[in-house]
Structures are given as structure tokens and as C-alpha cells.
């Protein structure tokens, strides 16, 4: 009885040489992928415009011979070096008696089962094995430039290097941080977030590094900081641009030496944590101004990603609206969506989500029409806002602020109009919220730290706001 065995010659065209991932869906083992993260590139037979093209058989040979399913352009790789094949629910890696061997997670193997995020070294080429439904939680974009950045996330996740996320407030930096952590080998560890702008200078050191009993007034017992709480996992330092200059050397030491010293302690503790950082501020400018340490900047900026403002990725706008509308159980007419599209979205994705959330509260169960949109989007306050300035008279023309208000201040007469609109929106929400800054920041779709910067830039007096409210 003749048995038809799968052969690699049956495989369809696969990835172009420039691609970084080759999917390996076996009939029983499910979807799996190889991601090239080494120094040398990989090439495959044929060509395809897709980043991930499924193989027709549950077997893949890796080697330098062009006939291999995955051809590795690496002089240290044998013509037929190794093979990956599916056995039931498991993928198995086999060394085909190569002289230089096959390594999984830095251990030489003859044959080994593969699990998600295993690192495979063949010659000088390093591959990352991914299994499971990769598309389920994959971040994607129809914007070409942003899509190219998102393709780097699997490679970022495969390392322990720091990642610096910059870009405007509300663009999704915390979502990126969660995605990196969830796809990394540390995903079973804790994901600890510290907002550097939300804590006073006297407290942030204790929050980061912990303290010992009696180290300061109120320290009634020893306390672990974020670096210890995130041991084996990831720490996300949000608004890193607001970290006090006096604490930056201590963070630098934690990154370089992988050790921390709790407040009041005379001993150091080794750390085991991956650091991600984010800011909406221009750190390069802050370095030039002496407000952020250059050595810390370069230590954080190993891997970098910069999500664009929503207005610069409008190709994704409709998909984002549908996503949030589904989460909030909101129905919007086509005309309403097109009217939302015309908005400038200074608060980016956070503002869009807030608007859809507001729609679910204002119009529960209703089919939202074009005329309803005006109620959902904040408009400039039509009262005389000069009453709320500490120094009456002129509107601040410029500022040393680097969070966006300074950029607005650099504009000409058109910029003055934008400043007036933004100022009036802030005052309007502060009055409505009786001076509550946290709620005002939520309503405006911006972090509380950004609101603080705007209050300083526009010299808005909160005491007068509260009296007026």
C-alpha cells in the first residue's frame, strides 16, 4: 500500500527575503511562526507580498541549500541543517547531524519540543518560535508607516532590552507596553505601571525602589518598590519625562547595574525586571535644556517606537470607532461617523474612546445621528476667560513647556487662535468639574500631567476657578 508522505516540494511560495516571519501551520499543531531576530537575514523560495504565508505541510527543513523550505544565508549553516515537524499537538526541532549544532535557549539539542517564544540558534542565525493564534491579539494598522513600526514588536518582545515609547498623549503607548509584555517570556510575571507624573518627588523614590522601616516619617514597616514587585516581569514607567532630575541617576544605576537600594537601606538588591518607558515630552530637547540626563536617555532608548497622532493615521479611524462602539454597545449612523472624522482629535485615541463612552451614557440604546455629535464633542467656552488668569491682560505668547503647548505657542497668529480655543476648553471643563483636575483631564482626553503643564502655560488660577464654580 503506497503512502503519500508530505514533501517540501509541495510547499507554496513563501516570504520574500525582506520579510521577518514565516508561519508554520500544521494540521494538528495549529498555527506557529518563525521570526528572524538574528544578525543575518533569511530568504525563502518564491515570492509573496504577505508577511505570513501558511505552509501546506507540517514539515520545514532549514539550511543553506536553496531547496530547503527556509533557506538561511549564513556560512555557518549546513546545506540541510535542521528540521521542524509537527507531532500531534507539538512542534519538534531536529538537528540533521550538522557540524555546528542546533541550540534552543542557548542549550545544544539533538531533538527538542518547541514552546512559544523559544529562541533557536542555527549557525549565526537566531530565530524566535511563536505558537498559537498570532492574529488574535496582534496590533495592526492600515497606515503603512505605523504598520511598519508595529511589525517590530515581536522582535522587541523577544529581548530584554528597554523600549522607549514617545509620541502624543492618548496615542496608545500603554497598550503597546502591554502588548510587548504579553508577547515576551516575562508574560507570566507581573506588569507593574508607575506614573512618574502622579507622585511627588518625596514619594516616587519609595514607589520605585521601596523603603525600610523608619527611613522617613510614616514608614512604619518595610515596603517593596515597583522594581521588586515586578521581579520576573515588566515595569512600565509612564511619563518618564516627569521623573525628577535628582532621581534619574538612581534609575540609571538600576538599569546599568541591575541593582537598587531601598530608601533608608545600606544594602543593594539585584533586580530581575524588564523596563519599558513612555513619555509625550520631547526628551531630546529636555536633554539639551539640562532637564533630562543624556546617559539615562540613551540607556532607555535602545528600542524605540513612536505611535502617531490619530489625525495622522485616519486610515484606522473607522475600525477604531467600530471597536469602541462594540465595547460600549453604541450604534452610530454613517453620517455620525463621518462627522466624527472631521474632528481634529487633539486627545487622539483616548479622546475618541471617551467620546464613544460619553455616547453610551448620553444616548443609551439610541441610534446616534449627525446632530447628536455636537453634544458629544466639547466646544470652546464662550465666557470671558481672562478672569481666570493670575496676571490679567495678555495671553501667554510662549513657554518653555515641551509637551505640546510650547509647540502651539511657537505658532504665529493662527497659533494664538489655537491657544485661545484650548485655554477656553480647559477652563470650561474645570468650571464644570468644580476645579477637579483628574476629572477634567479625563474629559479632555489627556493625562493629568499634560493638564498640569497647560495650567502653567496659560497661567490659569485654580483658586479663582473654584470660587467661580
CSV table of C-alpha atoms in Angstrom, one decimal:
chain,number,residue,atom,x,y,z
A,1,UNK,CA,0.0,0.0,0.0
A,2,UNK,CA,1.5,3.3,-1.1
A,3,UNK,CA,1.6,6.1,1.5
A,4,UNK,CA,1.8,9.7,0.3
A,5,UNK,CA,4.3,11.5,2.6
A,6,UNK,CA,4.3,15.3,2.6
A,7,UNK,CA,7.4,16.7,0.9
A,8,UNK,CA,8.8,20.2,0.9
A,9,UNK,CA,8.5,20.5,-2.8
A,10,UNK,CA,4.7,20.7,-2.2
A,11,UNK,CA,5.0,23.9,-0.3
A,12,UNK,CA,3.7,27.1,-2.0
A,13,UNK,CA,5.7,30.3,-2.4
A,14,UNK,CA,6.6,31.8,0.9
A,15,UNK,CA,8.0,35.0,2.3
A,16,UNK,CA,10.2,37.4,0.3
A,17,UNK,CA,13.8,37.9,1.6
A,18,UNK,CA,12.8,41.1,3.4
A,19,UNK,CA,10.1,39.5,5.4
A,20,UNK,CA,10.7,38.6,9.1
A,21,UNK,CA,8.2,35.8,9.8
A,22,UNK,CA,7.3,32.5,8.2
A,23,UNK,CA,4.2,30.8,9.5
A,24,UNK,CA,4.2,27.0,10.1
A,25,UNK,CA,0.6,25.9,10.5
A,26,UNK,CA,0.5,22.1,10.9
A,27,UNK,CA,-2.8,20.1,10.7
A,28,UNK,CA,-2.7,19.2,14.4
A,29,UNK,CA,-0.2,21.5,16.0
A,30,UNK,CA,-2.1,24.6,14.9
A,31,UNK,CA,-0.6,27.9,13.8
A,32,UNK,CA,3.1,28.6,14.5
A,33,UNK,CA,5.7,31.1,13.3
A,34,UNK,CA,9.4,31.6,13.0
A,35,UNK,CA,10.6,35.2,13.5
A,36,UNK,CA,14.1,36.1,12.4
A,37,UNK,CA,15.8,38.2,15.1
A,38,UNK,CA,19.4,37.4,14.4
A,39,UNK,CA,22.1,39.3,12.6
A,40,UNK,CA,21.6,37.6,9.2
A,41,UNK,CA,18.6,37.7,7.0
A,42,UNK,CA,16.6,34.7,5.8
A,43,UNK,CA,15.3,34.1,2.4
A,44,UNK,CA,12.6,31.7,1.1
A,45,UNK,CA,11.8,30.2,-2.2
A,46,UNK,CA,9.3,32.1,-4.4
A,47,UNK,CA,7.9,35.5,-3.5
A,48,UNK,CA,4.8,36.8,-1.7
A,49,UNK,CA,3.5,40.1,-0.6
A,50,UNK,CA,2.2,38.6,2.7
A,51,UNK,CA,4.3,38.8,5.8
A,52,UNK,CA,2.9,35.4,6.9
A,53,UNK,CA,2.1,32.7,4.4
A,54,UNK,CA,1.0,29.2,5.6
A,55,UNK,CA,2.9,26.1,4.6
A,56,UNK,CA,1.0,23.2,3.0
A,57,UNK,CA,2.8,20.6,5.0
A,58,UNK,CA,3.7,20.1,8.7
A,59,UNK,CA,7.4,19.9,8.0
A,60,UNK,CA,10.1,22.5,7.3
A,61,UNK,CA,13.8,22.0,6.6
A,62,UNK,CA,16.2,24.8,7.5
A,63,UNK,CA,19.6,25.1,5.8
A,64,UNK,CA,21.7,27.0,3.3
A,65,UNK,CA,20.7,24.9,0.3
A,66,UNK,CA,18.2,26.8,-1.9
A,67,UNK,CA,16.0,23.7,-2.0
A,68,UNK,CA,15.2,24.0,1.8
A,69,UNK,CA,11.9,25.2,2.9
A,70,UNK,CA,13.6,28.0,4.8
A,71,UNK,CA,17.0,29.0,3.2
A,72,UNK,CA,19.4,30.7,5.6
A,73,UNK,CA,22.1,32.8,4.1
A,74,UNK,CA,24.6,32.0,6.8
A,75,UNK,CA,28.1,30.5,6.1
A,76,UNK,CA,27.9,28.7,9.4
A,77,UNK,CA,24.7,26.8,8.4
A,78,UNK,CA,24.9,23.4,6.7
A,79,UNK,CA,23.0,22.8,3.4
A,80,UNK,CA,20.4,20.8,5.3
A,81,UNK,CA,20.9,21.8,8.9
A,82,UNK,CA,17.7,21.2,10.9
A,83,UNK,CA,14.1,20.3,10.5
A,84,UNK,CA,10.9,21.4,12.3
A,85,UNK,CA,8.0,19.0,12.1
A,86,UNK,CA,4.6,18.5,13.9
A,87,UNK,CA,3.9,15.5,16.0
A,88,UNK,CA,0.3,15.6,17.3
A,89,UNK,CA,-0.1,18.9,19.2
A,90,UNK,CA,3.7,19.5,19.4
A,91,UNK,CA,6.3,21.0,17.2
A,92,UNK,CA,9.7,19.2,17.2
A,93,UNK,CA,13.0,20.6,16.2
A,94,UNK,CA,15.6,18.1,15.0
A,95,UNK,CA,19.3,18.5,14.3
A,96,UNK,CA,20.1,16.8,10.9
A,97,UNK,CA,23.6,15.9,12.1
A,98,UNK,CA,25.0,19.3,11.4
A,99,UNK,CA,28.6,20.0,12.4
A,100,UNK,CA,27.8,23.3,14.3
A,101,UNK,CA,24.7,22.0,16.0
A,102,UNK,CA,21.3,23.4,16.9
A,103,UNK,CA,20.6,25.4,20.1
A,104,UNK,CA,17.3,26.1,21.9
A,105,UNK,CA,17.5,28.8,24.5
A,106,UNK,CA,21.3,28.5,24.4
A,107,UNK,CA,21.3,24.7,25.0
A,108,UNK,CA,22.5,22.4,22.3
A,109,UNK,CA,19.9,19.8,21.4
A,110,UNK,CA,19.6,16.8,19.0
A,111,UNK,CA,15.8,16.9,19.2
A,112,UNK,CA,13.6,19.0,21.3
A,113,UNK,CA,9.9,20.1,21.6
A,114,UNK,CA,9.3,23.7,21.0
A,115,UNK,CA,7.2,26.1,23.1
A,116,UNK,CA,6.1,29.6,22.5
A,117,UNK,CA,9.0,32.2,22.5
A,118,UNK,CA,11.8,29.6,22.3
A,119,UNK,CA,15.0,31.0,20.8
A,120,UNK,CA,16.5,28.8,18.1
A,121,UNK,CA,20.1,29.4,17.1
A,122,UNK,CA,21.4,27.8,13.8
A,123,UNK,CA,24.9,28.9,12.9
A,124,UNK,CA,24.8,32.6,13.5
A,125,UNK,CA,21.1,33.0,12.8
A,126,UNK,CA,18.7,33.4,15.7
A,127,UNK,CA,15.0,32.6,15.2
A,128,UNK,CA,12.1,33.0,17.6
A,129,UNK,CA,9.5,30.3,17.7
A,130,UNK,CA,5.9,31.6,18.1
A,131,UNK,CA,2.9,29.3,18.5
A,132,UNK,CA,-0.8,29.9,18.9
A,133,UNK,CA,-3.2,32.2,17.1
A,134,UNK,CA,-0.8,35.1,16.4
A,135,UNK,CA,-3.5,37.2,14.8
A,136,UNK,CA,-5.9,37.2,17.8
A,137,UNK,CA,-4.1,39.8,19.8
A,138,UNK,CA,-1.9,41.3,17.1
A,139,UNK,CA,-1.8,45.0,16.8
A,140,UNK,CA,-2.2,46.1,13.3
A,141,UNK,CA,-2.8,49.3,11.3
A,142,UNK,CA,-3.8,50.2,7.7
A,143,UNK,CA,-1.4,53.1,7.9
A,144,UNK,CA,1.8,52.0,6.1
A,145,UNK,CA,4.3,53.8,8.3
A,146,UNK,CA,2.7,52.8,11.6
A,147,UNK,CA,2.2,49.2,10.3
A,148,UNK,CA,6.0,49.0,9.7
A,149,UNK,CA,6.7,50.1,13.3
A,150,UNK,CA,4.2,47.5,14.7
A,151,UNK,CA,6.0,44.7,12.8
A,152,UNK,CA,9.0,45.3,15.1
A,153,UNK,CA,7.0,44.5,18.3
A,154,UNK,CA,7.6,40.7,18.1
A,155,UNK,CA,11.4,41.3,17.9
A,156,UNK,CA,11.2,43.8,20.8
A,157,UNK,CA,9.3,41.3,22.9
A,158,UNK,CA,11.9,38.6,22.3
A,159,UNK,CA,14.6,40.7,24.0
A,160,UNK,CA,15.0,42.1,27.5
A,161,UNK,CA,16.2,45.5,26.1
A,162,UNK,CA,14.5,48.7,27.3
A,163,UNK,CA,11.9,50.1,25.0
A,164,UNK,CA,11.2,53.9,24.8
A,165,UNK,CA,7.7,54.9,23.6
A,166,UNK,CA,7.3,58.5,22.6
A,167,UNK,CA,4.6,60.4,20.8
A,168,UNK,CA,1.5,62.4,21.7
A,169,UNK,CA,-0.7,61.8,24.7
A,170,UNK,CA,-3.6,59.4,24.1
A,171,UNK,CA,-1.9,57.6,21.2
A,172,UNK,CA,-1.8,54.2,22.8
A,173,UNK,CA,1.6,53.9,24.4
A,174,UNK,CA,0.3,51.9,27.4
A,175,UNK,CA,-1.4,49.5,25.0
A,176,UNK,CA,2.0,49.0,23.3
A,177,UNK,CA,3.7,48.3,26.6
A,178,UNK,CA,1.1,45.7,27.5
A,179,UNK,CA,1.4,44.1,24.1
A,180,UNK,CA,5.2,43.8,24.4
A,181,UNK,CA,4.9,42.3,27.9
A,182,UNK,CA,2.2,39.9,26.9
A,183,UNK,CA,4.3,38.6,24.0
A,184,UNK,CA,7.5,38.3,26.0
A,185,UNK,CA,9.0,35.4,28.0
A,186,UNK,CA,8.1,37.5,31.1
A,187,UNK,CA,4.4,37.5,30.3
A,188,UNK,CA,3.7,35.2,33.3
A,189,UNK,CA,5.4,37.7,35.6
A,190,UNK,CA,3.8,40.9,36.9
A,191,UNK,CA,3.2,44.0,34.7
A,192,UNK,CA,3.7,47.0,37.1
A,193,UNK,CA,2.9,50.5,36.0
A,194,UNK,CA,4.3,53.6,37.6
A,195,UNK,CA,3.1,57.1,36.5
A,196,UNK,CA,6.1,59.3,37.2
A,197,UNK,CA,3.9,62.4,37.0
A,198,UNK,CA,1.3,61.3,39.5
A,199,UNK,CA,3.7,61.1,42.5
A,200,UNK,CA,5.5,63.8,44.5
A,201,UNK,CA,9.3,63.8,44.4
A,202,UNK,CA,9.4,62.7,48.0
A,203,UNK,CA,7.3,59.6,47.3
A,204,UNK,CA,8.4,58.4,43.9
A,205,UNK,CA,11.8,57.0,45.1
A,206,UNK,CA,10.0,54.8,47.6
A,207,UNK,CA,7.5,53.8,45.0
A,208,UNK,CA,10.2,52.7,42.6
A,209,UNK,CA,12.8,51.2,44.9
A,210,UNK,CA,10.9,50.6,48.2
A,211,UNK,CA,11.9,51.6,51.7
A,212,UNK,CA,12.8,50.2,55.1
A,213,UNK,CA,11.0,50.8,58.4
A,214,UNK,CA,11.9,54.2,59.9
A,215,UNK,CA,13.5,55.6,56.8
A,216,UNK,CA,11.1,58.6,56.9
A,217,UNK,CA,8.1,59.8,58.7
A,218,UNK,CA,5.3,57.4,58.2
A,219,UNK,CA,7.5,54.5,57.2
A,220,UNK,CA,6.1,52.1,59.8
A,221,UNK,CA,7.2,48.9,58.0
A,222,UNK,CA,9.4,47.7,55.2
A,223,UNK,CA,7.9,48.1,51.8
A,224,UNK,CA,8.9,46.7,48.4
A,225,UNK,CA,9.0,49.1,45.5
A,226,UNK,CA,7.9,48.6,41.9
A,227,UNK,CA,11.2,47.1,40.8
A,228,UNK,CA,10.8,44.3,43.4
A,229,UNK,CA,7.1,43.9,42.8
A,230,UNK,CA,7.8,43.4,39.1
A,231,UNK,CA,10.5,40.8,39.7
A,232,UNK,CA,10.5,38.3,36.8
A,233,UNK,CA,8.1,40.6,34.9
A,234,UNK,CA,8.0,44.1,33.4
A,235,UNK,CA,7.9,47.6,34.9
A,236,UNK,CA,6.3,50.3,32.8
A,237,UNK,CA,7.5,53.8,33.6
A,238,UNK,CA,4.8,56.1,32.2
A,239,UNK,CA,5.6,59.8,31.8
A,240,UNK,CA,9.3,59.2,32.3
A,241,UNK,CA,9.9,62.8,31.2
A,242,UNK,CA,8.4,63.9,34.6
A,243,UNK,CA,10.9,61.9,36.6
A,244,UNK,CA,12.7,64.4,38.9
A,245,UNK,CA,16.3,65.1,37.9
A,246,UNK,CA,17.6,64.1,41.3
A,247,UNK,CA,16.2,60.5,40.9
A,248,UNK,CA,17.5,60.0,37.4
A,249,UNK,CA,21.0,58.8,38.5
A,250,UNK,CA,19.4,56.1,40.7
A,251,UNK,CA,17.2,54.9,37.8
A,252,UNK,CA,20.3,54.8,35.6
A,253,UNK,CA,22.1,52.7,38.2
A,254,UNK,CA,19.1,50.3,38.3
A,255,UNK,CA,19.3,49.9,34.5
A,256,UNK,CA,23.1,49.6,34.2
A,257,UNK,CA,24.0,47.6,37.2
A,258,UNK,CA,20.6,45.8,37.6
A,259,UNK,CA,20.5,46.7,41.3
A,260,UNK,CA,18.5,49.0,43.5
A,261,UNK,CA,18.9,50.4,47.0
A,262,UNK,CA,15.6,50.9,49.0
A,263,UNK,CA,15.2,54.3,50.8
A,264,UNK,CA,17.0,54.2,54.1
A,265,UNK,CA,18.8,50.9,53.4
A,266,UNK,CA,22.6,50.4,53.3
A,267,UNK,CA,22.3,47.3,51.1
A,268,UNK,CA,21.6,46.8,47.4
A,269,UNK,CA,19.2,44.3,45.9
A,270,UNK,CA,19.7,42.7,42.5
A,271,UNK,CA,16.8,43.2,40.1
A,272,UNK,CA,15.2,40.9,37.5
A,273,UNK,CA,12.9,43.1,35.5
A,274,UNK,CA,12.4,44.4,32.0
A,275,UNK,CA,11.9,48.2,31.8
A,276,UNK,CA,9.6,49.9,29.3
A,277,UNK,CA,9.2,53.7,29.4
A,278,UNK,CA,6.9,56.2,27.8
A,279,UNK,CA,6.5,60.0,27.5
A,280,UNK,CA,4.7,62.6,25.5
A,281,UNK,CA,7.5,65.1,26.0
A,282,UNK,CA,10.5,65.8,23.7
A,283,UNK,CA,13.3,64.1,25.7
A,284,UNK,CA,16.0,65.2,23.2
A,285,UNK,CA,15.0,68.8,23.8
A,286,UNK,CA,14.9,68.2,27.5
A,287,UNK,CA,18.5,66.8,27.3
A,288,UNK,CA,19.6,69.9,25.5
A,289,UNK,CA,18.0,72.0,28.2
A,290,UNK,CA,19.6,70.0,31.0
A,291,UNK,CA,16.3,68.8,32.3
A,292,UNK,CA,16.9,65.1,31.5
A,293,UNK,CA,20.1,63.2,31.8
A,294,UNK,CA,21.7,62.3,28.5
A,295,UNK,CA,23.1,59.0,29.7
A,296,UNK,CA,19.7,57.9,31.0
A,297,UNK,CA,18.1,58.9,27.7
A,298,UNK,CA,20.5,56.7,25.7
A,299,UNK,CA,20.1,53.8,28.3
A,300,UNK,CA,16.3,53.9,27.8
A,301,UNK,CA,16.4,54.5,24.1
A,302,UNK,CA,17.7,51.0,23.0
A,303,UNK,CA,14.5,50.1,21.2
A,304,UNK,CA,12.2,52.9,20.2
A,305,UNK,CA,8.6,53.2,18.9
A,306,UNK,CA,6.5,56.3,18.3
A,307,UNK,CA,2.8,55.9,17.8
A,308,UNK,CA,1.4,58.6,15.5
A,309,UNK,CA,-1.4,61.1,16.4
A,310,UNK,CA,-4.8,59.8,15.4
A,311,UNK,CA,-5.1,62.6,12.8
A,312,UNK,CA,-2.0,61.0,11.1
A,313,UNK,CA,-3.5,57.5,10.9
A,314,UNK,CA,-7.0,58.2,9.8
A,315,UNK,CA,-7.0,55.0,7.7
A,316,UNK,CA,-7.7,53.2,11.0
A,317,UNK,CA,-10.4,55.7,12.2
A,318,UNK,CA,-13.5,53.7,11.2
A,319,UNK,CA,-12.1,50.5,12.6
A,320,UNK,CA,-11.4,52.2,15.9
A,321,UNK,CA,-14.9,53.6,16.0
A,322,UNK,CA,-16.4,50.2,15.4
A,323,UNK,CA,-14.1,48.7,18.1
A,324,UNK,CA,-15.1,51.2,20.7
A,325,UNK,CA,-18.8,51.2,19.7
A,326,UNK,CA,-18.9,47.4,20.1
A,327,UNK,CA,-17.3,47.6,23.5
A,328,UNK,CA,-19.7,50.4,24.7
A,329,UNK,CA,-22.7,49.0,22.8
A,330,UNK,CA,-23.2,52.2,20.9
A,331,UNK,CA,-24.8,52.4,17.4
A,332,UNK,CA,-23.7,55.3,15.1
A,333,UNK,CA,-25.1,56.2,11.7
A,334,UNK,CA,-22.7,56.5,8.8
A,335,UNK,CA,-23.3,60.3,8.8
A,336,UNK,CA,-22.3,60.4,12.5
A,337,UNK,CA,-19.1,58.5,11.9
A,338,UNK,CA,-18.2,60.9,9.0
A,339,UNK,CA,-18.9,63.9,11.3
A,340,UNK,CA,-16.6,62.4,13.9
A,341,UNK,CA,-14.0,62.0,11.2
A,342,UNK,CA,-13.9,65.8,10.7
A,343,UNK,CA,-12.9,66.4,14.3
A,344,UNK,CA,-9.2,67.2,14.9
A,345,UNK,CA,-8.8,64.8,17.8
A,346,UNK,CA,-6.2,66.6,19.9
A,347,UNK,CA,-6.6,63.9,22.6
A,348,UNK,CA,-6.1,61.1,20.0
A,349,UNK,CA,-7.4,57.6,20.6
A,350,UNK,CA,-8.1,58.3,24.2
A,351,UNK,CA,-10.3,61.2,23.3
A,352,UNK,CA,-12.1,59.1,20.7
A,353,UNK,CA,-12.8,56.3,23.2
A,354,UNK,CA,-14.1,59.0,25.7
A,355,UNK,CA,-16.5,60.3,23.1
A,356,UNK,CA,-17.9,56.9,22.3
A,357,UNK,CA,-18.1,56.2,26.1
A,358,UNK,CA,-19.9,59.5,26.5
A,359,UNK,CA,-22.3,58.5,23.7
A,360,UNK,CA,-23.3,55.3,25.6
A,361,UNK,CA,-24.1,57.4,28.7
A,362,UNK,CA,-25.9,60.3,26.9
A,363,UNK,CA,-27.9,58.2,24.3
A,364,UNK,CA,-28.3,54.7,25.8
A,365,UNK,CA,-29.8,52.3,23.2
A,366,UNK,CA,-30.3,55.1,20.7
A,367,UNK,CA,-29.1,55.2,17.0
A,368,UNK,CA,-26.8,58.2,17.1
A,369,UNK,CA,-27.2,60.6,14.3
A,370,UNK,CA,-25.2,63.5,12.9
A,371,UNK,CA,-27.0,66.1,15.0
A,372,UNK,CA,-26.1,64.2,18.2
A,373,UNK,CA,-22.3,64.6,17.6
A,374,UNK,CA,-22.2,68.2,18.6
A,375,UNK,CA,-23.4,67.2,22.1
A,376,UNK,CA,-20.6,64.7,22.5
A,377,UNK,CA,-17.6,66.8,21.4
A,378,UNK,CA,-16.5,69.6,23.7
A,379,UNK,CA,-16.6,73.1,22.2
A,380,UNK,CA,-14.8,76.3,23.3
A,381,UNK,CA,-16.3,78.1,26.3
A,382,UNK,CA,-18.0,81.3,25.3
A,383,UNK,CA,-17.3,83.3,28.5
A,384,UNK,CA,-14.6,85.8,29.1
A,385,UNK,CA,-11.7,83.5,30.2
A,386,UNK,CA,-9.3,86.3,31.1
A,387,UNK,CA,-10.9,86.4,34.6
A,388,UNK,CA,-9.1,83.2,35.4
A,389,UNK,CA,-5.6,84.4,34.7
A,390,UNK,CA,-3.2,85.3,37.5
A,391,UNK,CA,-1.8,88.2,35.5
A,392,UNK,CA,-4.7,89.8,33.6
A,393,UNK,CA,-4.1,91.3,30.2
A,394,UNK,CA,-2.3,89.3,27.6
A,395,UNK,CA,-2.4,85.6,26.8
A,396,UNK,CA,1.0,83.9,27.2
A,397,UNK,CA,2.7,84.1,23.9
A,398,UNK,CA,5.3,81.4,24.5
A,399,UNK,CA,6.5,78.9,27.1
A,400,UNK,CA,9.4,76.7,27.8
A,401,UNK,CA,6.9,73.8,28.0
A,402,UNK,CA,7.8,70.9,25.7
A,403,UNK,CA,4.6,68.9,26.0
A,404,UNK,CA,2.7,70.4,23.1
A,405,UNK,CA,1.6,73.7,24.5
A,406,UNK,CA,5.0,75.1,23.7
A,407,UNK,CA,4.6,73.9,20.1
A,408,UNK,CA,1.3,75.7,19.9
A,409,UNK,CA,3.0,78.8,21.4
A,410,UNK,CA,5.6,78.7,18.6
A,411,UNK,CA,2.9,79.4,16.0
A,412,UNK,CA,2.0,82.8,14.7
A,413,UNK,CA,-1.4,84.4,14.7
A,414,UNK,CA,-3.1,81.1,13.8
A,415,UNK,CA,-1.3,79.6,16.8
A,416,UNK,CA,-2.8,82.3,19.0
A,417,UNK,CA,-6.3,81.2,18.0
A,418,UNK,CA,-5.5,77.6,18.8
A,419,UNK,CA,-4.2,78.6,22.2
A,420,UNK,CA,-7.4,80.5,22.9
A,421,UNK,CA,-9.5,77.5,21.9
A,422,UNK,CA,-7.5,75.1,24.0
A,423,UNK,CA,-7.5,77.5,27.0
A,424,UNK,CA,-11.2,78.0,26.8
A,425,UNK,CA,-11.9,74.3,26.6
A,426,UNK,CA,-9.7,73.7,29.7
A,427,UNK,CA,-11.5,76.5,31.7
A,428,UNK,CA,-14.9,75.2,30.6
A,429,UNK,CA,-14.2,71.7,31.9
A,430,UNK,CA,-12.6,72.9,35.1
A,431,UNK,CA,-15.6,75.1,35.9
A,432,UNK,CA,-18.0,72.1,35.1
A,433,UNK,CA,-15.9,69.9,37.4
A,434,UNK,CA,-15.6,72.4,40.2
A,435,UNK,CA,-11.8,72.5,39.8
A,436,UNK,CA,-11.3,68.7,39.8
A,437,UNK,CA,-8.2,68.3,37.7
A,438,UNK,CA,-8.4,64.5,37.4
A,439,UNK,CA,-11.9,64.5,36.0
A,440,UNK,CA,-11.1,67.5,33.8
A,441,UNK,CA,-8.1,65.6,32.3
A,442,UNK,CA,-10.4,62.6,31.7
A,443,UNK,CA,-13.0,64.8,29.9
A,444,UNK,CA,-10.3,66.4,27.8
A,445,UNK,CA,-8.7,63.1,26.9
A,446,UNK,CA,-5.3,64.0,28.2
A,447,UNK,CA,-3.1,62.7,31.1
A,448,UNK,CA,-3.2,64.7,34.3
A,449,UNK,CA,0.5,65.7,33.8
A,450,UNK,CA,-0.4,67.3,30.5
A,451,UNK,CA,-3.2,69.3,32.2
A,452,UNK,CA,-0.7,70.5,34.8
A,453,UNK,CA,1.6,71.7,32.0
A,454,UNK,CA,-1.3,73.5,30.3
A,455,UNK,CA,-2.3,75.2,33.6
A,456,UNK,CA,1.2,76.6,34.0
A,457,UNK,CA,1.5,77.6,30.3
A,458,UNK,CA,-1.8,79.5,30.4
A,459,UNK,CA,-1.4,80.8,34.0
A,460,UNK,CA,-4.8,79.5,34.9
A,461,UNK,CA,-5.6,80.2,38.6
A,462,UNK,CA,-7.4,77.1,40.1
A,463,UNK,CA,-8.4,79.1,43.2
A,464,UNK,CA,-10.4,81.5,41.1
A,465,UNK,CA,-11.8,78.6,39.1
A,466,UNK,CA,-13.1,77.0,42.3
A,467,UNK,CA,-14.6,80.3,43.5
A,468,UNK,CA,-16.4,80.8,40.2
A,469,UNK,CA,-17.7,77.2,40.3
